[in-house]
Amino acid sequence: MTKITAAISAVGKYVPEYILTNKELETLVDTNDEWITSRTGIEERRILKGENKGTSFMAIKAAEELIQKSKINPKEIDLVIVATATPDLMVASTAVFVATEIGATNAFGYDLQAACSSFLYGMSTAASYIESGRYKKVLLIGADKMSSIIDYTDRTTCIIFGDGAGAALFEPNTENLGLQDEYLRSDGIGREFLKIDAGGSLLPASEETLKTGQHFIHQEGKTVFKHAVSNMADVSEKMLTRNNLTKEDIQWLVPHQANKRIIEATANRVGVEADKVMMNIQKYGNTTSATLPLLLADYESQLKKGDNLIFAAFGGGFTWGAIYLKWAYNS
Ligand code: UT7
């Protein structure tokens, strides 16, 4: 019997028009362009402006671009997963709304939350459904409106995050392309270092939590940084050794875009040159669940059928991991 693997067959993206530059941030908090660029690699990020626009607005646009480019009939989509840390609503899955809006009327949908590793974990979920033979078209969207949970008076977080969305379609493949291996990890010690305290079941929103800004994201940057560097490098290296790959076998490293220094440390450990490392952090900052699909969309024209890609991510929780995937098409 032919082995069924799960391949990415199309990608799409959306970033909002509004560009928040380092210069503009200088007017909001005590920071400067030189500090932000040298410490993070970020030059600007996109912000979703306007009333009544949540994460779904961007997810829908990214999915619509994918549908239009790939010419698939949305009615053929079996499942829509929205990987996000910023759902439209606390209850009522964003993916369900997105599926209906894009015309995926035969699909079911749900959200997946693993902070900055949401899309990476989602790749594993999407691939498993395809490999099992149960579904034929799984649309995975990574989307986050980080500006909705950022305190723009907190210079330790507001300089990092941006808004955006990217989408990838997973389909069965019989040429052994697509997802080859994965190593996903998590550790609850991380909960203290990157979180939103209020608004969940532990501490429901109240006048007090609003006053103290506990509905905003807080992170202990240095601690998260240290864990991100060592763990992203470890899992990426593991993908190579476990699959008998040398650095010459890798065409692309696809790292979560949290900090240019974390990306470079991961690349150094894997041993790949800078020109094999996907990077767009300078344009978008950290878009949480959207970083990996935005990279795929930005680099799609350079990707060739059979290319070996190593994905790696690290995020709150802590959550992290790496995936080895063979690219399935020439665009
Ligand atoms: O994607 C999910 C996971 N998230 C991450 O991976 C983020 C990981 N962390 C980081 O990327 C970095 O830790 C940051 C970019 C958040 C911070 O960079 P850092 O090199 O770790 O800086 P730091 O927090 O150690 O701060 C160094 C100094 C401090 O001043 P003192 O105490 O040395 O006088 C900070 O107060 O820089 C100061 N500082 C700033 N200065 C100008 C902190 N934020 C800023 C700022 N502008 N925006």
Tab-separated table of C-alpha atoms and ligand atoms in Angstrom:
chain	number	residue	atom	x	y	z
A	1	MET	CA	0.000	0.000	0.000
A	2	THR	CA	1.290	3.482	-0.872
A	3	LYS	CA	2.260	5.530	2.152
A	4	ILE	CA	0.215	8.715	2.582
A	5	THR	CA	2.139	11.724	3.811
A	6	ALA	CA	0.759	15.198	4.566
A	7	ALA	CA	2.102	17.934	2.305
A	8	ILE	CA	1.565	21.658	2.163
A	9	SER	CA	-0.032	22.312	-1.222
A	10	ALA	CA	-0.733	26.074	-1.008
A	11	VAL	CA	-0.061	29.099	1.208
A	12	GLY	CA	-1.560	32.567	1.659
A	13	LYS	CA	-0.970	35.592	3.848
A	14	TYR	CA	-2.335	38.880	5.087
A	15	VAL	CA	-0.712	41.714	7.004
A	16	PRO	CA	-2.535	44.939	7.914
A	17	GLU	CA	-1.625	48.124	6.078
A	18	TYR	CA	-0.671	50.224	9.102
A	19	ILE	CA	3.091	50.209	9.741
A	20	LEU	CA	4.240	50.922	13.299
A	21	THR	CA	7.878	51.968	12.984
A	22	ASN	CA	10.570	52.079	15.659
A	23	LYS	CA	10.526	55.856	15.238
A	24	GLU	CA	6.831	56.001	16.152
A	25	LEU	CA	7.477	53.769	19.174
A	26	GLU	CA	10.042	56.354	20.314
A	27	THR	CA	7.112	58.735	20.770
A	28	LEU	CA	5.172	56.219	22.900
A	29	VAL	CA	7.797	54.794	25.276
A	30	ASP	CA	11.370	55.421	26.396
A	31	THR	CA	13.143	53.499	23.646
A	32	ASN	CA	15.075	54.115	20.457
A	33	ASP	CA	15.486	52.648	17.010
A	34	GLU	CA	19.094	51.620	17.656
A	35	TRP	CA	18.172	49.615	20.807
A	36	ILE	CA	15.254	47.843	19.156
A	37	THR	CA	17.135	46.999	15.956
A	38	SER	CA	20.299	45.778	17.653
A	39	ARG	CA	18.503	43.755	20.391
A	40	THR	CA	15.714	42.266	18.282
A	41	GLY	CA	16.285	42.874	14.554
A	42	ILE	CA	12.817	44.457	14.302
A	43	GLU	CA	12.461	47.637	12.217
A	44	GLU	CA	8.692	47.812	11.918
A	45	ARG	CA	5.539	45.809	12.571
A	46	ARG	CA	1.961	45.866	11.217
A	47	ILE	CA	-1.028	46.880	13.336
A	48	LEU	CA	-4.672	46.102	12.580
A	49	LYS	CA	-6.631	49.321	12.981
A	50	GLY	CA	-10.372	49.912	12.841
A	51	GLU	CA	-13.501	49.057	14.757
A	52	ASN	CA	-14.844	45.525	14.926
A	53	LYS	CA	-11.795	43.872	13.420
A	54	GLY	CA	-10.406	40.930	15.323
A	55	THR	CA	-8.033	38.098	14.497
A	56	SER	CA	-10.647	36.543	12.183
A	57	PHE	CA	-10.436	39.557	9.868
A	58	MET	CA	-6.812	38.714	9.068
A	59	ALA	CA	-7.348	34.931	9.087
A	60	ILE	CA	-10.124	35.274	6.511
A	61	LYS	CA	-7.974	37.459	4.247
A	62	ALA	CA	-5.047	35.003	4.410
A	63	ALA	CA	-7.355	32.064	3.663
A	64	GLU	CA	-9.018	33.933	0.792
A	65	GLU	CA	-5.621	34.637	-0.765
A	66	LEU	CA	-4.751	30.934	-0.521
A	67	ILE	CA	-8.086	29.910	-2.066
A	68	GLN	CA	-7.744	32.411	-4.892
A	69	LYS	CA	-4.122	31.398	-5.665
A	70	SER	CA	-4.696	27.655	-5.499
A	71	LYS	CA	-8.124	27.791	-7.166
A	72	ILE	CA	-9.545	25.220	-4.743
A	73	ASN	CA	-13.254	25.111	-4.083
A	74	PRO	CA	-13.698	26.091	-0.386
A	75	LYS	CA	-16.546	23.567	-0.179
A	76	GLU	CA	-13.903	20.813	-0.473
A	77	ILE	CA	-12.159	21.876	2.741
A	78	ASP	CA	-12.797	19.329	5.499
A	79	LEU	CA	-11.367	21.156	8.490
A	80	VAL	CA	-10.271	24.696	9.384
A	81	ILE	CA	-7.893	25.102	12.310
A	82	VAL	CA	-7.042	28.595	13.520
A	83	ALA	CA	-3.847	28.630	15.547
A	84	THR	CA	-4.067	31.729	17.709
A	85	ALA	CA	-3.379	33.225	21.114
A	86	THR	CA	-5.797	36.069	20.442
A	87	PRO	CA	-9.159	34.563	19.422
A	88	ASP	CA	-11.956	36.965	18.482
A	89	LEU	CA	-13.939	35.887	21.548
A	90	MET	CA	-13.174	33.941	24.721
A	91	VAL	CA	-15.953	31.519	23.817
A	92	ALA	CA	-17.030	30.711	20.233
A	93	SER	CA	-14.151	29.391	18.211
A	94	THR	CA	-12.631	31.854	15.714
A	95	ALA	CA	-12.077	29.026	13.222
A	96	VAL	CA	-15.800	28.283	13.020
A	97	PHE	CA	-16.552	31.863	11.989
A	98	VAL	CA	-13.632	31.886	9.537
A	99	ALA	CA	-14.783	28.626	7.898
A	100	THR	CA	-18.250	30.029	7.309
A	101	GLU	CA	-16.972	33.368	6.005
A	102	ILE	CA	-14.625	31.769	3.453
A	103	GLY	CA	-17.362	29.466	2.172
A	104	ALA	CA	-15.943	26.278	3.703
A	105	THR	CA	-19.475	25.195	4.430
A	106	ASN	CA	-18.668	21.475	4.592
A	107	ALA	CA	-15.828	21.935	7.079
A	108	PHE	CA	-15.756	21.832	10.850
A	109	GLY	CA	-13.385	24.118	12.719
A	110	TYR	CA	-11.689	24.813	16.002
A	111	ASP	CA	-8.911	26.921	17.507
A	112	LEU	CA	-5.555	25.700	18.762
A	113	GLN	CA	-3.606	27.639	21.386
A	114	ALA	CA	0.024	27.016	22.259
A	115	ALA	CA	1.311	30.622	22.282
A	116	CYS	CA	4.119	31.126	19.762
A	117	SER	CA	4.198	27.375	19.005
A	118	SER	CA	0.531	27.295	17.959
A	119	PHE	CA	1.204	27.000	14.231
A	120	LEU	CA	3.966	24.411	14.718
A	121	TYR	CA	1.695	22.234	16.876
A	122	GLY	CA	-1.081	22.864	14.341
A	123	MET	CA	1.117	21.446	11.578
A	124	SER	CA	1.362	18.229	13.570
A	125	THR	CA	-2.416	18.155	14.101
A	126	ALA	CA	-3.220	18.901	10.455
A	127	ALA	CA	-0.736	16.305	9.227
A	128	SER	CA	-2.121	13.611	11.536
A	129	TYR	CA	-5.644	14.018	10.149
A	130	ILE	CA	-4.296	13.698	6.600
A	131	GLU	CA	-1.954	10.756	7.327
A	132	SER	CA	-4.798	8.849	8.987
A	133	GLY	CA	-6.748	9.092	5.730
A	134	ARG	CA	-9.682	10.629	7.551
A	135	TYR	CA	-9.631	14.014	5.791
A	136	LYS	CA	-8.257	15.267	2.471
A	137	LYS	CA	-8.029	19.035	2.861
A	138	VAL	CA	-7.077	20.655	6.158
A	139	LEU	CA	-6.651	24.431	6.216
A	140	LEU	CA	-4.326	25.598	8.979
A	141	ILE	CA	-4.293	29.333	9.643
A	142	GLY	CA	-1.905	31.069	12.054
A	143	ALA	CA	-3.277	34.469	13.018
A	144	ASP	CA	-2.782	36.888	15.872
A	145	LYS	CA	-3.860	40.415	16.660
A	146	MET	CA	-1.132	40.926	19.242
A	147	SER	CA	-1.910	44.649	19.432
A	148	SER	CA	-5.133	43.689	21.265
A	149	ILE	CA	-3.172	42.372	24.278
A	150	ILE	CA	-0.220	44.776	24.294
A	151	ASP	CA	0.267	47.616	26.751
A	152	TYR	CA	1.678	50.433	24.623
A	153	THR	CA	3.244	52.002	27.714
A	154	ASP	CA	5.344	48.863	28.392
A	155	ARG	CA	8.565	49.136	26.411
A	156	THR	CA	9.581	45.551	27.156
A	157	THR	CA	6.700	44.107	25.114
A	158	CYS	CA	5.271	46.777	22.794
A	159	ILE	CA	8.400	46.912	20.656
A	160	ILE	CA	8.329	43.197	19.899
A	161	PHE	CA	4.879	42.182	18.736
A	162	GLY	CA	2.867	42.803	15.571
A	163	ASP	CA	-0.319	41.624	13.859
A	164	GLY	CA	-0.654	39.264	10.894
A	165	ALA	CA	-1.952	35.997	9.471
A	166	GLY	CA	-0.769	33.189	7.249
A	167	ALA	CA	-2.477	30.061	5.934
A	168	ALA	CA	-1.325	26.659	4.693
A	169	LEU	CA	-3.357	23.877	3.071
A	170	PHE	CA	-2.442	20.291	3.989
A	171	GLU	CA	-3.282	17.524	1.509
A	172	PRO	CA	-2.350	13.841	1.041
A	173	ASN	CA	0.829	13.115	-0.911
A	174	THR	CA	2.023	9.813	-2.344
A	175	GLU	CA	5.564	10.924	-3.319
A	176	ASN	CA	6.769	10.960	0.296
A	177	LEU	CA	6.789	14.765	0.363
A	178	GLY	CA	5.422	16.826	3.259
A	179	LEU	CA	5.857	16.221	6.979
A	180	GLN	CA	8.632	13.731	7.720
A	181	ASP	CA	9.327	14.025	11.447
A	182	GLU	CA	8.486	16.128	14.487
A	183	TYR	CA	9.676	16.646	18.032
A	184	LEU	CA	7.240	18.692	20.133
A	185	ARG	CA	7.860	19.631	23.761
A	186	SER	CA	6.285	21.626	26.587
A	187	ASP	CA	7.122	22.521	30.187
A	188	GLY	CA	4.774	24.181	32.676
A	189	ILE	CA	7.584	25.978	34.476
A	190	GLY	CA	7.280	28.540	31.682
A	191	ARG	CA	3.839	29.763	32.735
A	192	GLU	CA	5.338	32.303	35.148
A	193	PHE	CA	7.513	33.992	32.555
A	194	LEU	CA	5.170	34.804	29.670
A	195	LYS	CA	1.466	35.241	30.361
A	196	ILE	CA	-1.694	37.264	30.639
A	197	ASP	CA	-2.796	37.092	34.268
A	198	ALA	CA	-6.417	38.138	34.015
A	199	GLY	CA	-9.425	37.313	31.880
A	200	GLY	CA	-9.164	33.541	32.253
A	201	SER	CA	-10.821	31.228	34.785
A	202	LEU	CA	-8.039	31.704	37.332
A	203	LEU	CA	-8.536	35.443	37.583
A	204	PRO	CA	-11.665	36.659	35.784
A	205	ALA	CA	-11.629	40.224	34.481
A	206	SER	CA	-12.658	42.839	37.039
A	207	GLU	CA	-12.339	46.554	37.621
A	208	GLU	CA	-9.211	45.794	39.655
A	209	THR	CA	-7.505	43.684	36.956
A	210	LEU	CA	-8.266	46.378	34.411
A	211	LYS	CA	-6.745	49.076	36.633
A	212	THR	CA	-3.579	47.059	37.198
A	213	GLY	CA	-3.174	46.161	33.527
A	214	GLN	CA	-3.377	42.416	34.174
A	215	HIS	CA	-5.234	41.876	30.890
A	216	PHE	CA	-2.033	42.727	29.003
A	217	ILE	CA	0.778	40.344	28.123
A	218	HIS	CA	3.738	40.294	30.501
A	219	GLN	CA	7.022	38.584	29.897
A	220	GLU	CA	10.329	38.147	31.660
A	221	GLY	CA	12.265	38.683	28.470
A	222	LYS	CA	15.678	37.493	29.598
A	223	THR	CA	14.408	34.189	31.016
A	224	VAL	CA	12.285	33.496	27.936
A	225	PHE	CA	15.239	34.423	25.724
A	226	LYS	CA	17.580	31.939	27.433
A	227	HIS	CA	15.089	29.064	27.200
A	228	ALA	CA	14.247	29.938	23.591
A	229	VAL	CA	17.884	29.945	22.472
A	230	SER	CA	18.831	26.604	23.987
A	231	ASN	CA	15.569	24.768	23.267
A	232	MET	CA	15.076	25.899	19.671
A	233	ALA	CA	18.660	24.986	18.885
A	234	ASP	CA	18.365	21.587	20.634
A	235	VAL	CA	15.209	20.484	18.805
A	236	SER	CA	16.446	21.704	15.432
A	237	GLU	CA	19.688	19.786	15.854
A	238	LYS	CA	17.683	16.722	16.893
A	239	MET	CA	15.698	16.867	13.627
A	240	LEU	CA	18.959	16.616	11.702
A	241	THR	CA	20.622	13.860	13.722
A	242	ARG	CA	17.458	11.775	14.030
A	243	ASN	CA	16.920	11.881	10.255
A	244	ASN	CA	20.597	11.437	9.304
A	245	LEU	CA	20.679	14.874	7.688
A	246	THR	CA	23.778	17.032	7.370
A	247	LYS	CA	23.609	20.808	7.153
A	248	GLU	CA	24.165	20.454	3.365
A	249	ASP	CA	20.893	18.521	3.129
A	250	ILE	CA	18.913	21.476	4.519
A	251	GLN	CA	17.643	24.033	2.011
A	252	TRP	CA	15.760	26.172	4.532
A	253	LEU	CA	15.559	26.784	8.250
A	254	VAL	CA	12.107	28.187	9.102
A	255	PRO	CA	12.429	29.628	12.623
A	256	HIS	CA	9.776	31.390	14.696
A	257	GLN	CA	10.448	35.133	14.468
A	258	ALA	CA	10.787	36.269	18.101
A	259	ASN	CA	14.229	37.818	18.087
A	260	LYS	CA	16.952	37.951	15.428
A	261	ARG	CA	19.505	36.831	18.021
A	262	ILE	CA	17.466	33.687	18.815
A	263	ILE	CA	17.137	32.941	15.087
A	264	GLU	CA	20.897	33.347	14.562
A	265	ALA	CA	21.736	31.136	17.547
A	266	THR	CA	19.485	28.382	16.166
A	267	ALA	CA	21.015	28.733	12.701
A	268	ASN	CA	24.528	28.529	14.165
A	269	ARG	CA	23.768	25.303	15.998
A	270	VAL	CA	22.259	23.714	12.886
A	271	GLY	CA	25.235	25.048	10.941
A	272	VAL	CA	23.317	26.604	8.051
A	273	GLU	CA	24.427	29.826	6.362
A	274	ALA	CA	22.349	33.000	6.702
A	275	ASP	CA	21.051	32.704	3.129
A	276	LYS	CA	19.276	29.478	4.054
A	277	VAL	CA	17.491	31.029	7.029
A	278	MET	CA	14.048	32.483	6.399
A	279	MET	CA	13.704	35.846	8.096
A	280	ASN	CA	11.118	38.631	7.943
A	281	ILE	CA	11.201	39.780	11.576
A	282	GLN	CA	12.497	43.171	10.407
A	283	LYS	CA	9.159	43.829	8.640
A	284	TYR	CA	6.595	42.219	10.931
A	285	GLY	CA	8.115	41.730	14.411
A	286	ASN	CA	6.783	38.769	16.382
A	287	THR	CA	3.313	37.898	15.078
A	288	THR	CA	3.094	34.851	17.405
A	289	SER	CA	1.051	32.164	15.542
A	290	ALA	CA	1.534	33.855	12.169
A	291	THR	CA	5.350	33.902	11.948
A	292	LEU	CA	5.843	30.496	10.291
A	293	PRO	CA	3.111	30.754	7.621
A	294	LEU	CA	4.125	34.359	6.860
A	295	LEU	CA	7.646	33.087	6.190
A	296	LEU	CA	6.315	30.383	3.857
A	297	ALA	CA	4.243	32.934	1.956
A	298	ASP	CA	7.126	35.417	1.682
A	299	TYR	CA	9.604	32.747	0.510
A	300	GLU	CA	7.169	30.648	-1.565
A	301	SER	CA	8.641	31.735	-4.912
A	302	GLN	CA	12.111	30.508	-3.834
A	303	LEU	CA	10.947	27.096	-2.622
A	304	LYS	CA	11.409	24.052	-4.833
A	305	LYS	CA	9.768	20.645	-4.819
A	306	GLY	CA	11.821	18.298	-2.648
A	307	ASP	CA	13.496	21.045	-0.576
A	308	ASN	CA	14.173	20.015	3.023
A	309	LEU	CA	12.763	22.518	5.526
A	310	ILE	CA	13.359	22.528	9.279
A	311	PHE	CA	10.725	24.456	11.237
A	312	ALA	CA	11.440	25.476	14.837
A	313	ALA	CA	9.469	27.490	17.366
A	314	PHE	CA	9.453	28.438	21.027
A	315	GLY	CA	6.738	30.183	22.999
A	316	GLY	CA	4.876	30.798	26.224
A	317	GLY	CA	3.868	27.887	28.360
A	318	PHE	CA	6.670	26.931	27.663
A	319	THR	CA	5.958	25.230	24.341
A	320	TRP	CA	8.495	24.427	21.661
A	321	GLY	CA	9.547	21.980	19.003
A	322	ALA	CA	10.806	21.308	15.498
A	323	ILE	CA	9.353	19.765	12.353
A	324	TYR	CA	11.126	18.347	9.308
A	325	LEU	CA	9.092	18.830	6.122
A	326	LYS	CA	9.800	18.224	2.438
A	327	TRP	CA	8.359	20.976	0.239
A	328	ALA	CA	5.881	19.589	-2.292
A	329	TYR	CA	5.607	22.035	-5.200
A	330	ASN	CA	7.258	24.604	-7.426
A	331	SER	CA	5.304	27.839	-7.606
B	1	UT7	O1	7.955	34.521	20.915
B	1	UT7	C1	7.731	34.049	22.180
B	1	UT7	C2	8.830	34.133	23.087
B	1	UT7	N1	9.371	35.447	23.279
B	1	UT7	C3	10.662	35.618	23.084
B	1	UT7	O2	11.312	34.739	22.600
B	1	UT7	C4	11.277	36.913	23.544
B	1	UT7	C5	12.577	36.623	24.216
B	1	UT7	N2	13.219	37.778	24.787
B	1	UT7	C6	13.794	38.764	24.057
B	1	UT7	O3	13.716	38.772	22.845
B	1	UT7	C7	14.613	39.801	24.778
B	1	UT7	O4	14.802	39.390	26.117
B	1	UT7	C8	14.019	41.230	24.762
B	1	UT7	C9	14.078	41.793	23.358
B	1	UT7	C10	12.585	41.181	25.245
B	1	UT7	C11	14.829	42.134	25.671
B	1	UT7	O5	16.190	42.127	25.278
B	1	UT7	P1	17.342	41.877	26.359
B	1	UT7	O6	18.612	41.976	25.638
B	1	UT7	O7	17.042	40.591	27.051
B	1	UT7	O8	17.188	43.128	27.314
B	1	UT7	P2	16.939	43.146	28.890
B	1	UT7	O9	15.534	42.805	29.209
B	1	UT7	O10	18.033	42.399	29.563
B	1	UT7	O11	17.173	44.678	29.173
B	1	UT7	C12	18.460	45.305	29.003
B	1	UT7	C13	18.316	46.766	29.299
B	1	UT7	C14	17.606	47.075	30.618
B	1	UT7	O12	18.192	48.235	31.175
B	1	UT7	P3	19.289	48.113	32.353
B	1	UT7	O13	18.612	47.408	33.467
B	1	UT7	O14	20.420	47.323	31.749
B	1	UT7	O15	19.624	49.537	32.617
B	1	UT7	C15	16.197	47.363	30.200
B	1	UT7	O16	15.512	48.201	31.126
B	1	UT7	O17	17.529	47.397	28.301
B	1	UT7	C16	16.418	48.085	28.890
B	1	UT7	N3	15.275	47.996	27.987
B	1	UT7	C17	15.078	48.858	26.977
B	1	UT7	N4	15.766	49.937	26.570
B	1	UT7	C18	15.299	50.601	25.495
B	1	UT7	C19	14.288	47.062	27.954
B	1	UT7	N5	13.450	47.316	26.943
B	1	UT7	C20	13.918	48.431	26.327
B	1	UT7	C21	13.481	49.162	25.213
B	1	UT7	N6	14.194	50.236	24.828
B	1	UT7	N7	12.371	48.824	24.490
